[in-house]
Amino acid sequence: MDFLIITGMSGAGKSQTMKIMEDMGYYCMDNLPPNLLVQVAELFKESKRGINKVAVVVDIRGGEFFHSLSKSLEGLSNMGINYKILFLDASKNTIIRRYKELRRSHPLRPEGSIIKGIEEERKLLKTLKERAFYIIDTSNLNIATLKEEIYKLLLKDGEKRKLTVTVTSFGFKNGMLMDGDLVFDVRFLPNPYYIPELKEYSGREEKVKEYVFKWPQTNIFISKLTEMLEFLIPHYIQEGKTQLVVGIGCTGGFHRSVAMTNRLAEILKNNGHRAIANHRDLKR
């Protein structure tokens, strides 16, 4: 099991890191009391869901429980869990600025000085930082560069960054696909709706698929669309994008767009991408 413990200074970016880990396929838990680490590891180790990537945030918000962390880490080692600690740090001035921008108080000094809270926290975390496998200073990092640093550290040799491509069929008569990043109109294709023996069957059915893909323009279109996506996907990944929604719309979202969506998702999967077919209006 890939068991990552995220910790570090308050205001150093643990919440943003947790979101990045979720995008990387980790099962994430925030603000976990340290004395529950062993129980959580046992739970996932015995789970039948096949969860093998877990990230938990443990920090001084755990209060008095934080002092039990060393014992819990020893327990993980005794279980054979090869855990790693990711420690997030930032300069004092950066942390102060972030707290001021968010108008928050420091968890160790809720009614006092942010500076004193930072100083106390550094002392408490000193030993934990020395045990960290990864350390990231986020003082000069924005979200995109933080994501890039995390991917560099955590991706294994030969493992490539991927984004999830959700190909969604929809019908224009039911409204535009509002969350689409790229939207394509296939109403230029001959419509099975006007063929009596096909009208009641969706684009999932073989007879409808055969009709949609018997036209040369269908195959030319999906070939060009695939070529464009193969060009775009690496650039989206390079810019830190983790989700891409490709909308394919026809009149009702029942025939042409459904057949095209399933075919495109299948092609992308066969090309090694993480692709999902979704049909917004199929059950209307």
Coordinates of C-alpha atoms in Angstrom, one line a residue:
M1 CA 0.0 0.0 0.0
D2 CA 1.2 3.5 -0.9
F3 CA 0.6 5.3 2.4
L4 CA 1.4 9.0 2.5
I5 CA 1.3 11.2 5.6
I6 CA 1.0 14.8 4.8
T7 CA 2.0 17.2 7.5
G8 CA 3.8 20.5 7.9
M9 CA 3.3 24.1 8.9
S10 CA -0.2 25.6 9.1
G11 CA -0.6 27.8 6.0
A12 CA 2.0 25.9 3.9
G13 CA -0.6 24.4 1.6
K14 CA -1.8 21.1 3.0
S15 CA -5.4 21.6 1.9
Q16 CA -4.3 22.3 -1.7
T17 CA -2.0 19.3 -1.6
M18 CA -4.9 17.1 -0.5
K19 CA -6.9 18.1 -3.6
I20 CA -3.9 17.3 -5.8
M21 CA -3.6 13.9 -4.2
E22 CA -7.2 13.2 -4.9
D23 CA -6.6 14.1 -8.5
M24 CA -3.8 11.6 -8.5
G25 CA -6.1 8.8 -7.4
Y26 CA -5.3 8.8 -3.7
Y27 CA -8.0 8.1 -1.1
C28 CA -7.6 11.2 1.1
M29 CA -8.5 11.9 4.7
D30 CA -8.0 15.4 6.3
N31 CA -7.1 16.2 10.0
L32 CA -6.8 12.6 11.1
P33 CA -6.0 12.2 14.8
P34 CA -2.6 10.5 14.9
N35 CA -3.7 7.8 17.3
L36 CA -6.1 6.5 14.5
L37 CA -3.4 6.0 11.9
V38 CA -2.9 2.3 12.6
Q39 CA -6.6 1.6 12.6
V40 CA -7.1 3.4 9.3
A41 CA -4.1 1.6 7.8
E42 CA -5.6 -1.8 8.9
L43 CA -9.0 -0.8 7.5
F44 CA -7.6 -0.1 4.0
K45 CA -5.2 -3.1 4.1
E46 CA -8.2 -5.5 4.7
S47 CA -10.6 -3.6 2.4
K48 CA -12.0 -5.5 -0.6
R49 CA -12.3 -2.3 -2.5
G50 CA -8.6 -2.6 -3.6
I51 CA -7.6 0.8 -2.3
N52 CA -3.8 0.9 -2.5
K53 CA -3.1 4.7 -2.5
V54 CA -3.9 6.5 0.7
A55 CA -3.0 10.0 1.8
V56 CA -3.8 11.4 5.3
V57 CA -3.2 14.9 6.7
V58 CA -1.9 14.9 10.3
D59 CA -1.0 18.2 11.9
I60 CA -1.1 20.2 15.1
R61 CA -4.9 20.6 14.7
G62 CA -5.0 17.2 16.3
G63 CA -4.2 19.0 19.6
E64 CA -3.2 16.7 22.4
F65 CA -3.5 13.7 20.1
F66 CA -0.6 15.0 18.0
H67 CA 1.9 13.9 20.7
S68 CA 1.0 10.2 20.0
L69 CA 2.2 10.4 16.5
S70 CA 5.6 8.8 17.1
K71 CA 3.9 5.8 18.6
S72 CA 1.5 5.5 15.7
L73 CA 4.3 5.7 13.2
E74 CA 6.0 2.8 15.0
G75 CA 2.7 0.9 14.8
L76 CA 2.6 1.4 11.0
S77 CA 6.2 0.1 10.7
N78 CA 5.3 -3.0 12.8
M79 CA 2.4 -3.6 10.4
G80 CA 4.7 -3.6 7.5
I81 CA 3.2 -0.4 6.1
N82 CA 5.9 1.4 4.1
Y83 CA 4.7 4.9 4.9
K84 CA 6.3 8.1 3.7
I85 CA 6.0 11.6 5.2
L86 CA 5.5 14.7 3.0
F87 CA 6.3 17.8 4.9
L88 CA 5.1 21.2 3.6
D89 CA 7.0 24.3 4.8
A90 CA 7.0 28.0 4.0
S91 CA 8.8 31.0 5.2
K92 CA 7.5 33.0 8.2
N93 CA 6.6 36.0 6.1
T94 CA 4.8 33.9 3.6
I95 CA 2.7 32.1 6.3
I96 CA 1.9 35.5 7.9
R97 CA 0.8 36.9 4.6
R98 CA -1.4 34.0 3.9
Y99 CA -3.1 34.2 7.3
K100 CA -3.7 37.9 6.8
E101 CA -5.2 37.4 3.4
L102 CA -7.6 34.8 4.8
R103 CA -8.2 36.6 8.0
R104 CA -7.6 33.5 10.0
S105 CA -6.0 32.9 13.4
H106 CA -3.2 30.4 14.0
P107 CA -4.5 27.1 15.5
L108 CA -1.9 27.3 18.4
R109 CA -2.8 31.0 19.1
P110 CA -6.5 31.4 18.2
E111 CA -6.7 34.7 20.1
G112 CA -3.0 35.7 20.1
S113 CA 0.0 36.4 17.9
I114 CA 0.3 34.6 14.6
I115 CA 4.1 35.0 14.9
K116 CA 4.2 33.2 18.2
G117 CA 2.0 30.5 16.9
I118 CA 4.3 29.9 14.0
E119 CA 7.3 29.8 16.3
E120 CA 5.6 27.3 18.6
E121 CA 4.6 25.1 15.7
R122 CA 8.1 25.0 14.2
K123 CA 9.4 23.6 17.6
L124 CA 6.7 21.0 17.7
L125 CA 7.3 19.9 14.1
K126 CA 11.1 19.9 14.2
T127 CA 11.5 16.1 14.8
L128 CA 8.7 15.3 12.3
K129 CA 10.4 17.3 9.6
E130 CA 13.6 15.5 10.2
R131 CA 11.8 12.2 9.6
A132 CA 10.2 13.4 6.4
F133 CA 10.9 11.6 3.1
Y134 CA 9.8 14.6 1.0
I135 CA 10.0 18.3 1.9
I136 CA 8.4 21.0 -0.2
D137 CA 8.9 24.7 0.5
T138 CA 5.8 26.4 -0.9
S139 CA 6.9 30.0 -0.3
N140 CA 7.3 30.8 -4.0
L141 CA 4.8 28.2 -5.4
N142 CA 1.4 28.8 -6.8
I143 CA -1.1 26.0 -7.2
A144 CA 0.1 25.0 -10.7
T145 CA 3.8 24.8 -9.6
L146 CA 2.9 23.0 -6.4
K147 CA 1.1 20.4 -8.4
E148 CA 4.1 20.1 -10.7
E149 CA 6.4 19.6 -7.7
I150 CA 4.2 16.9 -6.2
Y151 CA 3.9 15.0 -9.5
K152 CA 7.7 15.1 -9.8
L153 CA 8.2 13.6 -6.3
L154 CA 5.4 11.0 -6.3
L155 CA 5.2 9.6 -9.8
K156 CA 7.1 6.4 -10.0
D157 CA 9.7 5.7 -12.7
G158 CA 8.0 5.2 -16.1
E159 CA 4.7 6.3 -14.7
K160 CA 3.1 9.1 -16.8
R161 CA 0.7 11.8 -15.7
K162 CA -2.8 11.3 -16.9
L163 CA -6.0 13.3 -17.0
T164 CA -9.4 11.9 -17.0
V165 CA -11.3 12.5 -20.3
T166 CA -15.1 12.4 -19.8
V167 CA -16.9 12.2 -23.1
T168 CA -20.5 13.3 -22.7
S169 CA -23.4 13.0 -25.1
F170 CA -26.2 15.5 -24.9
G171 CA -29.1 16.9 -26.8
F172 CA -29.1 20.6 -27.8
K173 CA -32.9 20.7 -27.4
N174 CA -32.4 20.0 -23.7
G175 CA -29.9 22.8 -23.2
M176 CA -26.2 23.3 -23.6
L177 CA -23.6 21.1 -21.8
M178 CA -22.6 23.7 -19.2
D179 CA -19.5 21.9 -17.9
G180 CA -18.0 21.0 -21.3
D181 CA -14.4 22.1 -22.0
L182 CA -14.7 21.2 -25.6
V183 CA -18.2 20.8 -27.3
F184 CA -18.8 19.4 -30.7
D185 CA -22.0 19.4 -32.8
V186 CA -22.8 16.2 -34.8
R187 CA -26.1 17.3 -36.1
F188 CA -24.6 17.4 -39.6
L189 CA -24.8 13.6 -39.6
P190 CA -27.9 11.8 -41.0
N191 CA -30.4 11.3 -38.2
P192 CA -31.6 7.8 -37.3
Y193 CA -34.6 9.4 -35.7
Y194 CA -36.2 9.6 -39.2
I195 CA -35.7 5.9 -39.9
P196 CA -38.8 4.2 -38.5
E197 CA -37.1 0.9 -37.5
L198 CA -34.3 2.9 -35.7
K199 CA -36.3 5.7 -34.1
E200 CA -37.0 3.9 -30.8
Y201 CA -33.4 2.5 -30.3
S202 CA -30.6 4.5 -28.8
G203 CA -27.1 5.0 -30.0
R204 CA -26.0 2.1 -27.8
E205 CA -27.7 -0.4 -30.0
E206 CA -25.8 -2.2 -32.8
K207 CA -28.3 -1.3 -35.5
V208 CA -28.1 2.4 -34.7
K209 CA -24.3 2.3 -34.5
E210 CA -24.1 0.7 -37.9
Y211 CA -26.3 3.4 -39.4
V212 CA -24.3 6.2 -37.8
F213 CA -20.9 4.9 -38.8
K214 CA -21.8 3.8 -42.4
W215 CA -21.4 7.4 -43.5
P216 CA -17.9 8.5 -44.6
Q217 CA -18.3 11.9 -42.9
T218 CA -18.8 10.1 -39.6
N219 CA -15.5 8.3 -39.7
I220 CA -13.6 11.3 -41.1
F221 CA -15.0 13.5 -38.2
I222 CA -14.1 11.0 -35.4
S223 CA -10.7 10.5 -37.0
K224 CA -10.0 14.3 -37.0
L225 CA -11.5 14.7 -33.5
T226 CA -9.2 11.9 -32.2
E227 CA -6.2 13.5 -33.8
M228 CA -7.0 16.9 -32.3
L229 CA -7.4 15.4 -28.8
E230 CA -4.2 13.4 -29.1
F231 CA -2.5 16.7 -29.8
L232 CA -4.3 18.6 -26.9
I233 CA -4.1 16.1 -24.1
P234 CA -0.3 16.2 -23.5
H235 CA -0.5 20.0 -23.5
Y236 CA -3.4 20.0 -21.0
I237 CA -1.4 17.7 -18.7
Q238 CA 1.6 19.9 -19.0
E239 CA -0.5 22.8 -17.8
G240 CA -1.7 20.8 -14.8
K241 CA -5.2 20.0 -16.0
T242 CA -6.6 16.7 -14.5
Q243 CA -10.1 16.7 -15.9
L244 CA -11.3 17.2 -19.5
V245 CA -15.0 17.1 -20.5
V246 CA -15.6 16.6 -24.2
G247 CA -19.2 17.2 -25.1
I248 CA -20.8 15.7 -28.2
G249 CA -24.2 17.0 -29.0
C250 CA -27.0 16.1 -31.4
T251 CA -30.7 17.1 -31.4
G252 CA -32.0 14.9 -28.6
G253 CA -28.9 13.3 -27.2
F254 CA -30.3 9.8 -28.0
H255 CA -28.9 8.5 -31.3
R256 CA -25.9 10.1 -33.0
S257 CA -24.2 11.7 -30.0
V258 CA -24.5 8.5 -27.9
A259 CA -23.0 6.4 -30.7
M260 CA -20.2 8.9 -31.2
T261 CA -19.5 9.3 -27.5
N262 CA -19.1 5.6 -26.9
R263 CA -16.8 5.2 -29.9
L264 CA -14.6 8.1 -29.0
A265 CA -14.2 6.9 -25.4
E266 CA -13.3 3.5 -26.7
I267 CA -10.7 4.8 -29.0
L268 CA -9.1 7.0 -26.3
K269 CA -9.0 4.0 -23.9
N270 CA -7.3 1.9 -26.5
N271 CA -4.8 4.7 -27.0
G272 CA -3.9 4.4 -23.3
H273 CA -5.9 7.3 -21.9
R274 CA -8.2 7.3 -18.9
A275 CA -11.6 7.9 -20.6
I276 CA -15.2 7.7 -19.4
A277 CA -18.4 7.7 -21.5
N278 CA -21.3 9.6 -20.0
H279 CA -24.8 10.2 -21.5
R280 CA -26.6 13.2 -20.0
D281 CA -29.9 12.9 -21.8
L282 CA -30.2 9.2 -22.6
K283 CA -32.9 8.5 -19.9
R284 CA -35.1 11.6 -20.6

